[in-house]
Short mmCIF file of C-alpha atoms in Angstrom, two decimals:
data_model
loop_
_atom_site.label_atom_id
_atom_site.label_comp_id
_atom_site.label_asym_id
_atom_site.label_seq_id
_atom_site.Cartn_x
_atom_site.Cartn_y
_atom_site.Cartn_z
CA UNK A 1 0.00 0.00 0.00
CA UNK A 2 1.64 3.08 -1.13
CA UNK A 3 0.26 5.97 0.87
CA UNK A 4 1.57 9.69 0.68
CA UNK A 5 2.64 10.29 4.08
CA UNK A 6 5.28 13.11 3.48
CA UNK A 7 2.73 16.07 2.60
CA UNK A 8 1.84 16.36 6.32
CA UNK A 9 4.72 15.18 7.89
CA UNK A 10 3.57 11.80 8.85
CA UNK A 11 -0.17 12.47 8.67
CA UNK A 12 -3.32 12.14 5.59
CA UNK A 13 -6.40 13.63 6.17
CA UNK A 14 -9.43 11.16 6.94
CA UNK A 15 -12.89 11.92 6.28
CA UNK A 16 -15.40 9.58 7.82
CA UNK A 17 -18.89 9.16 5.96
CA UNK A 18 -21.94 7.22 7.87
CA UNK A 19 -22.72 4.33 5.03
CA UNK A 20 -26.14 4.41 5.25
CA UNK A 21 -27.18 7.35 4.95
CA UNK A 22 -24.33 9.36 3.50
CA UNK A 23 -23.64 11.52 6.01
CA UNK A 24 -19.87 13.20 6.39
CA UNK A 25 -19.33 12.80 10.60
CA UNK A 26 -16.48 14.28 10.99
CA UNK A 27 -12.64 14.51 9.60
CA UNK A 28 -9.52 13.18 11.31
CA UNK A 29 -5.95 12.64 11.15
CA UNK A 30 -4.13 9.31 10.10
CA UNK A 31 -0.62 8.29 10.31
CA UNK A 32 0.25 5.08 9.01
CA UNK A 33 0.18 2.92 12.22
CA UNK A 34 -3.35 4.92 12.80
CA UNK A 35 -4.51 3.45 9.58
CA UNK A 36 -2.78 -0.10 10.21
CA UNK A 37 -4.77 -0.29 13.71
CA UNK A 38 -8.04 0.79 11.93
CA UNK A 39 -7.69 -1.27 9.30
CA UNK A 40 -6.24 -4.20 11.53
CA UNK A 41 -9.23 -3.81 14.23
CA UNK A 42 -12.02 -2.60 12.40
CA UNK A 43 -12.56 0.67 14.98
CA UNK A 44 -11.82 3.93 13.24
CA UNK A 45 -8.74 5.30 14.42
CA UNK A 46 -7.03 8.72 14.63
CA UNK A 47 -3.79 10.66 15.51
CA UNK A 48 -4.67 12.73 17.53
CA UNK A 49 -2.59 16.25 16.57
CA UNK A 50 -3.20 17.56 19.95
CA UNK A 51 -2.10 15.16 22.03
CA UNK A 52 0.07 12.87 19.98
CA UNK A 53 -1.02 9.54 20.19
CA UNK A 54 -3.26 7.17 18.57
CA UNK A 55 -7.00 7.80 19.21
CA UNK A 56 -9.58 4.98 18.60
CA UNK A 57 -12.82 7.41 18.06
CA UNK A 58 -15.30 6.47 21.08
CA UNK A 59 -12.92 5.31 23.58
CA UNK A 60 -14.53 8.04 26.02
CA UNK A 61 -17.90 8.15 24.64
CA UNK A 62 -18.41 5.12 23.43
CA UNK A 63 -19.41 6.13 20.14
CA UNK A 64 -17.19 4.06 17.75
CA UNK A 65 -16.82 4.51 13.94
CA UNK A 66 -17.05 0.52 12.80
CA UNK A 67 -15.31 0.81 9.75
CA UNK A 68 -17.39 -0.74 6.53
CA UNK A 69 -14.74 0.25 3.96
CA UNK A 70 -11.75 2.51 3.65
CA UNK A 71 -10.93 4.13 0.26
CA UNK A 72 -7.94 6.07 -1.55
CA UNK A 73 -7.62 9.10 -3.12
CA UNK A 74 -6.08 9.54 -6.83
CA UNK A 75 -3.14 11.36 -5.29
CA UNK A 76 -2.76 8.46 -1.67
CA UNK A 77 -2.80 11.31 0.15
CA UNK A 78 -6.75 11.33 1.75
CA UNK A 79 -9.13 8.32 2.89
CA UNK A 80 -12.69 8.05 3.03
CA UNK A 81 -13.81 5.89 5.80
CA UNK A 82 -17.71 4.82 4.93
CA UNK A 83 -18.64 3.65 8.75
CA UNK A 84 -21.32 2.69 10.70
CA UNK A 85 -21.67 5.07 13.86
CA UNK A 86 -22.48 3.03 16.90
CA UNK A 87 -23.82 5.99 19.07
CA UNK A 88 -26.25 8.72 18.54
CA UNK A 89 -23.53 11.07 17.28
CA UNK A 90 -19.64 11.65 16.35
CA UNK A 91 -19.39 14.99 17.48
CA UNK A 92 -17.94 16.02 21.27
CA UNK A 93 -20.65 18.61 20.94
CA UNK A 94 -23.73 16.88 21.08
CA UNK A 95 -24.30 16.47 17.16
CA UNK A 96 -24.85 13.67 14.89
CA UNK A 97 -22.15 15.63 12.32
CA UNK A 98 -19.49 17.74 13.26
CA UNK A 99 -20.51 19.95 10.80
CA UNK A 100 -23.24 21.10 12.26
CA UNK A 101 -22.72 25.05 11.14
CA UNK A 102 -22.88 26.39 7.77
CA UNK A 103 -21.17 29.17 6.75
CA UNK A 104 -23.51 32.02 4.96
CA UNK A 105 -22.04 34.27 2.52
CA UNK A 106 -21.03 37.08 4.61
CA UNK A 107 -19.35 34.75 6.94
CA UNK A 108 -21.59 34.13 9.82
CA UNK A 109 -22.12 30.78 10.86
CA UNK A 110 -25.69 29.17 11.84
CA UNK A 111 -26.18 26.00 13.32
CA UNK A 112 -28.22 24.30 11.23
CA UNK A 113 -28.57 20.84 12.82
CA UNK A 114 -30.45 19.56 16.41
CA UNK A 115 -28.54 17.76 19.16
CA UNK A 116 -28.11 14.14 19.33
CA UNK A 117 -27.36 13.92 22.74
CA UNK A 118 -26.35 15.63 26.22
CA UNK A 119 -21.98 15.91 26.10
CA UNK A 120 -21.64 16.56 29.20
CA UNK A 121 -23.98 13.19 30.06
CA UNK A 122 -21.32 11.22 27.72
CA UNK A 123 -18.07 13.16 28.38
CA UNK A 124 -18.48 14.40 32.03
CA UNK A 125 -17.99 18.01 33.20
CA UNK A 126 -14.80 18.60 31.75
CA UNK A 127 -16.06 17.96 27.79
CA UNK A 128 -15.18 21.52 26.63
CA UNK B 1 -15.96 34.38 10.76
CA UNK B 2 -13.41 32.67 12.68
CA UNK B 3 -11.85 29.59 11.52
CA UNK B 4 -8.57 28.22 12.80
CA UNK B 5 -6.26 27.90 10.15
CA UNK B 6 -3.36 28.14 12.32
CA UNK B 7 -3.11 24.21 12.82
CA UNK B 8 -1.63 23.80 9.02
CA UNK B 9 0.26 26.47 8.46
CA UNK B 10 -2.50 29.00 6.81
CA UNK B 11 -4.71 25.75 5.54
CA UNK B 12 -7.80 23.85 6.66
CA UNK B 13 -8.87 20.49 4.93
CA UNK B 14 -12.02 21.13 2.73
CA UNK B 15 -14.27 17.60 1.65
CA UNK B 16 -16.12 17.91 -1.26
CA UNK B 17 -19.46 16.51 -1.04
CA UNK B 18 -22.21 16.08 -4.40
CA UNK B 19 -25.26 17.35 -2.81
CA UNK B 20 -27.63 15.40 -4.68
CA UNK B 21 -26.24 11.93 -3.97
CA UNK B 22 -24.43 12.44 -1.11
CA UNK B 23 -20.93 11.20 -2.96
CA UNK B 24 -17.66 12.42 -1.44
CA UNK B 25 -16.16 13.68 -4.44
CA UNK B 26 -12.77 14.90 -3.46
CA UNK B 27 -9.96 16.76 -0.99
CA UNK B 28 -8.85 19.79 -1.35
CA UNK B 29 -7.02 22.49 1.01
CA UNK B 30 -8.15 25.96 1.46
CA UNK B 31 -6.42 29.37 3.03
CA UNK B 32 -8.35 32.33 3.51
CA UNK B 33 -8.05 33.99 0.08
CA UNK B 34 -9.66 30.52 -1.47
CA UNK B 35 -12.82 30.45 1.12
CA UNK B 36 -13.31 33.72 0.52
CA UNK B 37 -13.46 33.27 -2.96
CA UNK B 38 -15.45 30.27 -2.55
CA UNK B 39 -17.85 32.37 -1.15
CA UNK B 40 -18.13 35.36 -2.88
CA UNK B 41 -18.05 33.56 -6.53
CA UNK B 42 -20.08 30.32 -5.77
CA UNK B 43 -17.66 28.21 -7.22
CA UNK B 44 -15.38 25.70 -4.89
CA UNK B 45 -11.75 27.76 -5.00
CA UNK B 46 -8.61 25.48 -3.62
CA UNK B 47 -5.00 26.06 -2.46
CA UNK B 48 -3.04 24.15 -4.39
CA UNK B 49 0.18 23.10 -2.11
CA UNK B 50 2.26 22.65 -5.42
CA UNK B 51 1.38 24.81 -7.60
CA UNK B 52 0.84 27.46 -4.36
CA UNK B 53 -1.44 29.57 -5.97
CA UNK B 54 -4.94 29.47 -5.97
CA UNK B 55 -6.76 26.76 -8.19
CA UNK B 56 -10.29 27.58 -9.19
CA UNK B 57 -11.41 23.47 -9.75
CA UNK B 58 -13.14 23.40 -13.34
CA UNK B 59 -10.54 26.03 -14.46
CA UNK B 60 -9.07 23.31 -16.80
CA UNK B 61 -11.38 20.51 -17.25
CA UNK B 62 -14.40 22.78 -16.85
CA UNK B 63 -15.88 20.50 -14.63
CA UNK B 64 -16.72 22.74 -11.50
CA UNK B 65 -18.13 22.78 -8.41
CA UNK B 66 -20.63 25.15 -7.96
CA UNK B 67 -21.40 25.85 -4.11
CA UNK B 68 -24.87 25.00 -2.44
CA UNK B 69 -23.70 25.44 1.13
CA UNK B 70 -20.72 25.54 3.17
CA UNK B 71 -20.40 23.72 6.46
CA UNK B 72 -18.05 24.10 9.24
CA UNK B 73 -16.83 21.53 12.01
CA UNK B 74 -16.79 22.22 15.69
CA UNK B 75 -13.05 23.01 15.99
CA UNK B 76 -13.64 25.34 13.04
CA UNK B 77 -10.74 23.81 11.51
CA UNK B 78 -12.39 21.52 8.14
CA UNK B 79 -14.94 22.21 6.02
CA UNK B 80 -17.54 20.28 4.21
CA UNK B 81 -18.84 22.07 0.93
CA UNK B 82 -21.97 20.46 -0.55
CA UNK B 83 -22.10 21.17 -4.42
CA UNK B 84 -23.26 20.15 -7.81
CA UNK B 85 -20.70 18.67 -9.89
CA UNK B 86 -21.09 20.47 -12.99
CA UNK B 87 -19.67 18.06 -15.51
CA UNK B 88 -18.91 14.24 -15.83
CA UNK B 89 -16.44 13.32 -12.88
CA UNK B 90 -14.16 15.60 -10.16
CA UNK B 91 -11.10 13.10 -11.02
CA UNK B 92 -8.70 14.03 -13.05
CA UNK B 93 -7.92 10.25 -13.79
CA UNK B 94 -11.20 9.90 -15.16
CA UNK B 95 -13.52 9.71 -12.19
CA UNK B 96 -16.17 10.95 -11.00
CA UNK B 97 -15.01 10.54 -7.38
CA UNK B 98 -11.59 10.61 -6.11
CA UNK B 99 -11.41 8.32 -3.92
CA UNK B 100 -12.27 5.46 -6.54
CA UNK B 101 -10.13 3.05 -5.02
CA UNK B 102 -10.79 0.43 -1.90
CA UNK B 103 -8.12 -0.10 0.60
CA UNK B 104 -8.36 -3.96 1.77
CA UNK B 105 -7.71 -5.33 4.92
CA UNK B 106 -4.11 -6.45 3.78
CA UNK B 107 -3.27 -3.03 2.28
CA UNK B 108 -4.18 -3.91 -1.39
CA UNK B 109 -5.86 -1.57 -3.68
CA UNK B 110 -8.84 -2.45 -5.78
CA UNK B 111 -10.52 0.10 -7.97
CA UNK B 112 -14.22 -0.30 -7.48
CA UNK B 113 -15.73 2.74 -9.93
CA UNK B 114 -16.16 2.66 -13.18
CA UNK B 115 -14.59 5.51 -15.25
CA UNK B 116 -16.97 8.71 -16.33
CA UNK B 117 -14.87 9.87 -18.97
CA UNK B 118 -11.51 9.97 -20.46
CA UNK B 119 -8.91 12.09 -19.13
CA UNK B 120 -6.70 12.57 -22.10
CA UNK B 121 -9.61 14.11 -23.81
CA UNK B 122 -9.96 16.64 -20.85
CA UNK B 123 -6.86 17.36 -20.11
CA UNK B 124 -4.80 16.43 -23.12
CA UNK B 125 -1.77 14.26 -23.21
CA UNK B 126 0.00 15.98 -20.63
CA UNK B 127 -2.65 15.40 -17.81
CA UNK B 128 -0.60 12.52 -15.68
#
């Protein structure tokens, strides 16, 4: 598997797409062993930029991304993961999506979507 | 409008997603000047890292994106544009989605789509 690492030193972008209903969740980070584990266990997995280690999406909340099919970009340097979500969202906000804002023209941002679930229920107090 | 594109050095990732069918078409990166344009034109506006200029997409092959709506994650550092794909495929190998290709469990690659139309015609000879 030849993968483009070296654009992001070490790192591809990752977009993760719900399979069934087409939904784009949320996008992540990947470096190669992130993609080996994901691959390897089935459990989306991340880098995690900010605190540099591996991340397997829902270890705190329990909302995993159970990976249905990973695919490559012309260029190897981005994956789509096509998941099922086992939760009632991806976001640490309370949302299904974590793009859950659209930018209007003259730049403000609405929130367009309805909560999924309480955060601080799933992540405790200190969620923000 | 404040987005955080201090992570990637003036860049956020931006997913490109058909609005029609819900397809992930393609990845592209974006610095201010590009969402801006984006914006104001309607039509999807990259950063090209290696050509590091701005890269209207459809500028060559004239298949563009034209912008429905614009979405923003909750670290305000990716977006998700929603468009119609205003021509055959987003590829330039022929495509109409980029990421054309499965990644299987041992690492193999298997192309899965079926081409849209033929890039030499598009792009001429020099399009690898």
């Amino acid at each position: 598997m030849e993968i483009d690492f070296k654009k992001m030193e070490g790192l591809i972008p990752a977009v993760v797409q719900e399979w069934a209903t087409g939904e784009v969740l949320m996008l992540g980070f990947m470096n190669r062993e992130a993609m080996e584990e994901t691959l390897r266990s089935g459990d989306v997995t991340f880098y995690s930029r900010s605190r540099r280690k591996l991340w397997k999406k829902g270890e705190t909340s329990g909302h995993s991304l159970r990976l249905v099919e990973l695919r490559l970009d012309c260029d190897s340097d981005a994956v789509l993961a096509r998941v099922e979500l086992r939760g009632p969202g991806a976001c640490h906000e309370g949302f299904r999506s974590c793009f859950f804002r659209r930018v209007e023209t003259d730049g403000r941002l609405t929130t367009t979507a309805t909560p999924a679930f309480d955060p601080a229920e799933v992540y405790g107090d200190g969620w923000r």
